[in-house]
Protein backbone atom coordinates (compact mmCIF):
# COMPACT_ATOMS: atom_id res chain seq x y z
CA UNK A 1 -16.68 -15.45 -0.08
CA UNK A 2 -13.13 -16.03 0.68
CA UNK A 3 -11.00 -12.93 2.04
CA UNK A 4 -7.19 -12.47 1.70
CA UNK A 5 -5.79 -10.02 3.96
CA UNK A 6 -2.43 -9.09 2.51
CA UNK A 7 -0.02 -7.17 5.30
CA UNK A 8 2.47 -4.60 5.45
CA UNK A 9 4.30 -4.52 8.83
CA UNK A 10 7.37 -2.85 10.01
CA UNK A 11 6.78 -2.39 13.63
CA UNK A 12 3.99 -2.86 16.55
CA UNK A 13 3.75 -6.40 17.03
CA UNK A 14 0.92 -6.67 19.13
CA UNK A 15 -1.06 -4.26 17.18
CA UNK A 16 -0.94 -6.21 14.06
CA UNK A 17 -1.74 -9.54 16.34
CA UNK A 18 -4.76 -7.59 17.33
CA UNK A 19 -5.47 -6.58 13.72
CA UNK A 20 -4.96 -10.45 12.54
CA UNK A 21 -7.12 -11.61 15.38
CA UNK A 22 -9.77 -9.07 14.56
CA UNK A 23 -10.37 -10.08 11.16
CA UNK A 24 -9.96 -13.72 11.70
CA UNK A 25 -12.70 -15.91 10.93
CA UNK A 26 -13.13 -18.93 8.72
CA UNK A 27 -13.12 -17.66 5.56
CA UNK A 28 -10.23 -15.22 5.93
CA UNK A 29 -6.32 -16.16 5.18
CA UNK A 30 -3.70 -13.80 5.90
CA UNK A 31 -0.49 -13.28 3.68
CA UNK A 32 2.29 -11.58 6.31
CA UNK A 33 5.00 -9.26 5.37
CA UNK A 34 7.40 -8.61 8.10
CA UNK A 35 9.98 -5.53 6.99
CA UNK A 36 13.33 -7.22 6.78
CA UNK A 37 14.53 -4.34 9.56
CA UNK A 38 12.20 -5.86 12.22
CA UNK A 39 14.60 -7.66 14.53
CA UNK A 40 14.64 -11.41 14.94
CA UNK A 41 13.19 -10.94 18.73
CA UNK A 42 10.11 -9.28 17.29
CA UNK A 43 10.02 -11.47 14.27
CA UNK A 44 9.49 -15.12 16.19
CA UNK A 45 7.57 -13.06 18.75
CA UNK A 46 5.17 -12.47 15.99
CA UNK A 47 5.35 -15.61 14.10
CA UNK A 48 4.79 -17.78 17.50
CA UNK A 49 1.64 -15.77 17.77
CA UNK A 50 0.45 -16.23 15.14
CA UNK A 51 2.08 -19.34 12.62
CA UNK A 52 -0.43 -21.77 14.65
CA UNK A 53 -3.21 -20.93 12.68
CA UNK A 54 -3.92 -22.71 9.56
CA UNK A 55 -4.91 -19.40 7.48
CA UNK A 56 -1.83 -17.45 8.17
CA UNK A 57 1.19 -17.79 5.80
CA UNK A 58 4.39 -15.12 6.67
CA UNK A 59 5.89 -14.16 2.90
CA UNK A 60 9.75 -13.93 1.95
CA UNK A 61 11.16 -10.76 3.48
CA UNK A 62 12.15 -7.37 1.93
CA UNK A 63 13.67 -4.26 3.30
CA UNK A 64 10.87 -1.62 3.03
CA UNK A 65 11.85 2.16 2.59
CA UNK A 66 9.48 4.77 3.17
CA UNK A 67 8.74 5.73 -0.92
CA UNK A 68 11.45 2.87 -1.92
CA UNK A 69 10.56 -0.09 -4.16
CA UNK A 70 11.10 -2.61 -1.05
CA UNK A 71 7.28 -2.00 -0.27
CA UNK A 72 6.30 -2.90 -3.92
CA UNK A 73 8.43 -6.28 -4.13
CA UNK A 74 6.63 -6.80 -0.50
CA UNK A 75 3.27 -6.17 -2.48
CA UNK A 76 3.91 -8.40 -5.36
CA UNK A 77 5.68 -11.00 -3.24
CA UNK A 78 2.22 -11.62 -2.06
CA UNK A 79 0.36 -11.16 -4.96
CA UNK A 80 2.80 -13.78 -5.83
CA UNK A 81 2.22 -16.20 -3.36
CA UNK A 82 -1.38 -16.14 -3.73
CA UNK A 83 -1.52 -17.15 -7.16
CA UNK A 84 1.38 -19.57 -7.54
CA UNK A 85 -0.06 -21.69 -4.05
CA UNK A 86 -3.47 -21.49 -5.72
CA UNK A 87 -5.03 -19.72 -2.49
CA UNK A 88 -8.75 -19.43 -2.08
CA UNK A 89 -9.30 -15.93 -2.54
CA UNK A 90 -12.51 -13.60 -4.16
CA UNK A 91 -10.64 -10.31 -3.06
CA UNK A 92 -7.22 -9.64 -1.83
CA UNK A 93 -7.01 -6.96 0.14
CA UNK A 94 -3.56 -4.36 0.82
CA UNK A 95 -3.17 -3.74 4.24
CA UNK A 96 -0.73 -2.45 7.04
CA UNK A 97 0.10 -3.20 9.89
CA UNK A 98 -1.17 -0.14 11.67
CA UNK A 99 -4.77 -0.48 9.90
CA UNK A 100 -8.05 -1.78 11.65
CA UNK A 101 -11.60 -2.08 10.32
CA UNK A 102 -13.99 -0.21 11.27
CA UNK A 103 -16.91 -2.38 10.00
CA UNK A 104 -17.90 -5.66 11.44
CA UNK A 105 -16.52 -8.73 9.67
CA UNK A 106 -20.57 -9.55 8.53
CA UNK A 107 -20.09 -5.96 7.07
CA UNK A 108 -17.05 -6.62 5.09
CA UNK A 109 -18.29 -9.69 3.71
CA UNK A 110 -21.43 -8.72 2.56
CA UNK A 111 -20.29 -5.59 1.28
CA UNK A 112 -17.92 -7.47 -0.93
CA UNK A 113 -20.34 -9.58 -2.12
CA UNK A 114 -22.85 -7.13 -3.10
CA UNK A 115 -19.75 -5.89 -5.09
CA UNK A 116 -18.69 -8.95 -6.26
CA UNK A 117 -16.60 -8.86 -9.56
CA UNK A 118 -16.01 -5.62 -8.86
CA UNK A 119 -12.16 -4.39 -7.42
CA UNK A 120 -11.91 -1.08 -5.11
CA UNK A 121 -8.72 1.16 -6.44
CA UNK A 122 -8.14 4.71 -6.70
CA UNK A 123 -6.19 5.57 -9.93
CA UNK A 124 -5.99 9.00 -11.69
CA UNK A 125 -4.40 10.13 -14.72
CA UNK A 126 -0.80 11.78 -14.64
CA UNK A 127 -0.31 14.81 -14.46
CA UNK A 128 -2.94 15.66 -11.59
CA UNK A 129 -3.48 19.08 -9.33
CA UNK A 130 -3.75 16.14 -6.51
CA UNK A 131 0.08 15.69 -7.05
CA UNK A 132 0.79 19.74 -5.88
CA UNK A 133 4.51 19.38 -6.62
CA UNK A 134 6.69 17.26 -8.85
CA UNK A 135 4.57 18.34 -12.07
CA UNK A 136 1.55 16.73 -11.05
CA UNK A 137 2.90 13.51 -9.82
CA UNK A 138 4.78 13.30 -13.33
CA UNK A 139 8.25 13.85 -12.31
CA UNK A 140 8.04 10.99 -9.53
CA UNK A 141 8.05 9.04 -12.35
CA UNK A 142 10.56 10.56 -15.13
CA UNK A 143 13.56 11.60 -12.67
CA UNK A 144 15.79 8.97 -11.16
CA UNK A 145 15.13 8.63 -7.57
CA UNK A 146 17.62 6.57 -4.98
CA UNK A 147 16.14 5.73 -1.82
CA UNK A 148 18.17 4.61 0.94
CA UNK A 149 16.82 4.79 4.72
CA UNK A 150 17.89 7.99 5.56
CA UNK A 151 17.67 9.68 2.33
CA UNK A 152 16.08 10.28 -1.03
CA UNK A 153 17.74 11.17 -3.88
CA UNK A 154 16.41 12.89 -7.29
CA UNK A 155 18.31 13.02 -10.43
CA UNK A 156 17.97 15.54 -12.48
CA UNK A 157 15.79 17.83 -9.73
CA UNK A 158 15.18 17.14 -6.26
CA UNK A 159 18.42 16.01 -4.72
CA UNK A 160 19.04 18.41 -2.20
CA UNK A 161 15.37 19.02 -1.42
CA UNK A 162 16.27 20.60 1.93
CA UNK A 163 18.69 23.27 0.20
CA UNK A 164 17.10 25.23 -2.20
CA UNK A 165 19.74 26.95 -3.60
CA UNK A 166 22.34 23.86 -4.25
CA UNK A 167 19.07 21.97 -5.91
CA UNK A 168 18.48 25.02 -8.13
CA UNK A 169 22.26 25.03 -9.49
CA UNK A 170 22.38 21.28 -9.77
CA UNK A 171 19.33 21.49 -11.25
CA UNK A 172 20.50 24.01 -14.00
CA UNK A 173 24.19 22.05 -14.32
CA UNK A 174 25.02 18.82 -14.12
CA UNK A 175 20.93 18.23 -14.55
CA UNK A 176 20.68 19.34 -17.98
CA UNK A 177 22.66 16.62 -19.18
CA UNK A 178 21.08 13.85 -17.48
CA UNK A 179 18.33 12.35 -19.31
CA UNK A 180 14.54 12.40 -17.80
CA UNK A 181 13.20 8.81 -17.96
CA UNK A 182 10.72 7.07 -20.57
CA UNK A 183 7.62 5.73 -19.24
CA UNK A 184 7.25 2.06 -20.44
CA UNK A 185 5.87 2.63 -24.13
CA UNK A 186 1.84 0.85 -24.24
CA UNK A 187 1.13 2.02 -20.82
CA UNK A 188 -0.91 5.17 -20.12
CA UNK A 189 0.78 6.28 -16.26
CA UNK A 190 -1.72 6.75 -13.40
CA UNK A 191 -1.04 7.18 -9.62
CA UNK A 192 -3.35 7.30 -6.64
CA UNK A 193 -3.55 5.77 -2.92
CA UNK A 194 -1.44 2.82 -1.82
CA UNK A 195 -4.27 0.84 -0.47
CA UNK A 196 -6.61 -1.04 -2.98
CA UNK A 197 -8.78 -4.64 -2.71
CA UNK A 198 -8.65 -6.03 -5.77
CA UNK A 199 -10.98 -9.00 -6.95
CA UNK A 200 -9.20 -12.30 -7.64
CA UNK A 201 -9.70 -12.17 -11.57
CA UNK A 202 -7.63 -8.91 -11.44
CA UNK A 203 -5.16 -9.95 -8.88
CA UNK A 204 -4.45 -12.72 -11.61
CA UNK A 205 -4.10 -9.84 -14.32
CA UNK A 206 -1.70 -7.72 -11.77
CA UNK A 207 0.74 -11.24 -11.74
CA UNK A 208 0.60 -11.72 -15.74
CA UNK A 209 1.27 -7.84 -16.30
CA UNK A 210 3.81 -8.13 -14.02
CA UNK A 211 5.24 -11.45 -15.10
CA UNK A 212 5.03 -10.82 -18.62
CA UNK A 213 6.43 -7.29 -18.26
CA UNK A 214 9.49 -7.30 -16.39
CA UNK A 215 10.73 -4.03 -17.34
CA UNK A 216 8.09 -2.47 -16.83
CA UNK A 217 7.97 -3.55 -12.64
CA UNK A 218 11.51 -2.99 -12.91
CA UNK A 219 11.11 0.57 -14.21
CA UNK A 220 9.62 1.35 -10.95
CA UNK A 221 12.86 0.72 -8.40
CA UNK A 222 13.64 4.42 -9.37
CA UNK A 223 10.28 6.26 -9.02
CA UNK A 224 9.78 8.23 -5.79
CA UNK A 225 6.54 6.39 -3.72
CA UNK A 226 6.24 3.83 -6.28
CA UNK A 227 3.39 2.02 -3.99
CA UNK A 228 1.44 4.88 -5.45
CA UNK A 229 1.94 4.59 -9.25
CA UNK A 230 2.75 0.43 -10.04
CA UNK A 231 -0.66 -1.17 -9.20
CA UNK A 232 -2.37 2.32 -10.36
CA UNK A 233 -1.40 2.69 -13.47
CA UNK A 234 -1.91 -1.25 -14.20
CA UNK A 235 -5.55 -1.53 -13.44
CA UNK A 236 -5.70 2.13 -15.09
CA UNK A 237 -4.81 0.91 -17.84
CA UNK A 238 -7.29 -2.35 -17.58
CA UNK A 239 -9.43 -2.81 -20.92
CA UNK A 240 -12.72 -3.35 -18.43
CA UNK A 241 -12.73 0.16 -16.84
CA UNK A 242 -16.28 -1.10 -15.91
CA UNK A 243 -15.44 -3.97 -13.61
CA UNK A 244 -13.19 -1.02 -11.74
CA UNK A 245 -14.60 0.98 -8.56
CA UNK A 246 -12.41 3.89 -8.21
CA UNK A 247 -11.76 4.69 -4.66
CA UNK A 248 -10.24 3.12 -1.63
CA UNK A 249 -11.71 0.86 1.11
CA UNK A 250 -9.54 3.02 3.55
CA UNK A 251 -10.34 6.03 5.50
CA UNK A 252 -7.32 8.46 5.38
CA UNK A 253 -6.45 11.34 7.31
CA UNK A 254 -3.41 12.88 6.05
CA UNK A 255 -3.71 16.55 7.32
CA UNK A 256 -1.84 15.89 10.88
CA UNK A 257 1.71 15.03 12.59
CA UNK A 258 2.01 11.24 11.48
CA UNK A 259 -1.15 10.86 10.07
CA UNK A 260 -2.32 9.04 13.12
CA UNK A 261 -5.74 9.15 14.02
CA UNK A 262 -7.34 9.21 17.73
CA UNK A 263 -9.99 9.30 19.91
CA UNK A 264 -11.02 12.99 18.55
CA UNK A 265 -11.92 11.16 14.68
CA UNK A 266 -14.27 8.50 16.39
CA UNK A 267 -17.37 9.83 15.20
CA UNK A 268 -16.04 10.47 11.51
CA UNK A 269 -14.83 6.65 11.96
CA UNK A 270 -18.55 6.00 13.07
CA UNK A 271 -20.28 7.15 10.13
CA UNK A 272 -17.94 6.63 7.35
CA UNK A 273 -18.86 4.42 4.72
CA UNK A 274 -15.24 3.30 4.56
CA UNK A 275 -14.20 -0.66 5.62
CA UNK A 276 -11.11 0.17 7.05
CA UNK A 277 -9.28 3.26 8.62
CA UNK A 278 -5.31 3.83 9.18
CA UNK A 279 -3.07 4.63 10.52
CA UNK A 280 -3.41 3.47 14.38
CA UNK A 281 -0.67 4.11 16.75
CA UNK A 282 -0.95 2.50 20.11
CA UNK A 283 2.08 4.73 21.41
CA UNK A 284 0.11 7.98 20.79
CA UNK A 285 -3.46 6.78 21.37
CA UNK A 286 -4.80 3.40 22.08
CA UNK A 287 -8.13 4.20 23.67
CA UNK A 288 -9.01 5.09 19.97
CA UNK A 289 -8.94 1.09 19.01
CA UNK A 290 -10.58 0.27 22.29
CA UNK A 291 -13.61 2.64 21.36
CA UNK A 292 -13.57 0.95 17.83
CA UNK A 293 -13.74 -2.86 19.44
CA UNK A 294 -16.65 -1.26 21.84
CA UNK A 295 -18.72 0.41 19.75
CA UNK A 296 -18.33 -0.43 16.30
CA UNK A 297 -17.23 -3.69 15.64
């Protein structure tokens, strides 16, 4: 059973050298995505840490924008990478930098392997009550959205988000004359969370989609969260719904400042029957990672 780690990182450089190191072993390679805004100090920091061992390869860099389409060229660039350099790989596996597993590395393995064949990816059918605004996760997908670093734009609703008022009139203006957007014709759209581990016969099927479909990849630079929607509604739409598992590996906690979890969630993080948990923020709470090294792993 070979393991591909695939990683998202934008800040925290010793965390995700402590994440690497953590799920290192012999039969684990790990595909490195360093956000094009972390500085060159933190970059070589990183890379001198880490570009000694043989399993670690660091990906061509994109600038990655909270709900821009940076993070999904980041995803694909090493979806990418791992087919075209022929990588040994049975799963691929979407991570961050600010992730940790909260299993044992004999876990992981063995739970993939009872598994095996199967991918882990949590897709649902658009519109959806989980989506509580933007029409059920629908208009995400049919207005324009421009994301820059500061700012997110939505034509024809949306665009001033923080002022009701001036959104409404745009809204009923200039926004009745600018066209919503067609979803790709042949695809059914589905959204759901970022993080999936997909098996190697369907990470091949993500890259042919992908490669045979340019426009449709390309349709998603002007979706808002896109991360959410692209990989989704591809396997959603896979003709062996079977060989799916529809859920994440990740334990989420979303309900909070930041999302970051601490040393209050260890015992949910002790009996979940999640892999991995996120997000981890050494800043606010490291003792929480400590306790997970300790006790669980």
């Amino acid at each position: 059973m070979k393991i591909v780690y695939l990683i998202l990182a934008h800040r925290y450089p010793d965390q995700l050298i402590r994440l690497v190191n953590k799920l290192n072993t012999e039969d684990t390679h790990f595909l490195i995505h360093l956000d094009k805004k972390v500085g060159r100090y933190e970059y070589h920091y990183i890379h001198n840490a880490l570009a000694s061992n043989g399993n670690v390869d660091f990906l061509k860099r994109h600038t990655c924008n909270w709900a821009g389409f940076g993070i999904m060229k980041a995803t694909y660039e090493g979806i990418k990478f791992c087919v075209e350099n022929n990588i040994a790989c049975d799963y691929l596996c979407l991570m961050s930098g600010q992730d940790y597993p909260i299993k044992s590395n004999g876990f992981i393995f063995d739970y993939l392997k009872a598994h095996e064949g199967k991918s882990f990816i949590n897709f649902n059918s658009l519109p959806n009550p989980i989506w509580t605004n933007h029409n059920g996760g629908l208009e995400r997908l049919t207005n324009w959205y421009i994301i820059t670093d500061k700012q997110r734009y939505g034509f024809p609703n949306n665009l001033f988000s923080s002022r009701p008022r001036l959104s409404k009139l745009f809204k009923n203006t200039i926004g009745k004359v600018i066209p919503k957007r067609k979803f790709p014709s042949g695809f059914k759209p589905y959204g759901g969370a970022q993080f999936w581990t997909l098996h190697s016969k369907h990470v091949r099927y993500v890259y042919d989609i992908i490669q045979s479909h340019p426009d449709f990849f390309n349709f998603f630079k002007y979706v808002m969260v896109s991360d959410e929607f692209l990989f989704q509604t591809i396997m959603g739409n896979y003709p062996q719904q079977a060989e799916l598992i529809n859920t994440t590996l990740h334990f989420l906690e979303w309900d909070r400042p930041g999302a970051v979890l601490n040393y209050k969630d260890r015992e949910n993080l002790r009996t979940t029957e999640h892999l991995f948990a996120r997000k981890f923020d050494c800043n606010v709470d490291a003792e929480i990672i400590d306790y997970l090294d300790s006790h669980l792993l």
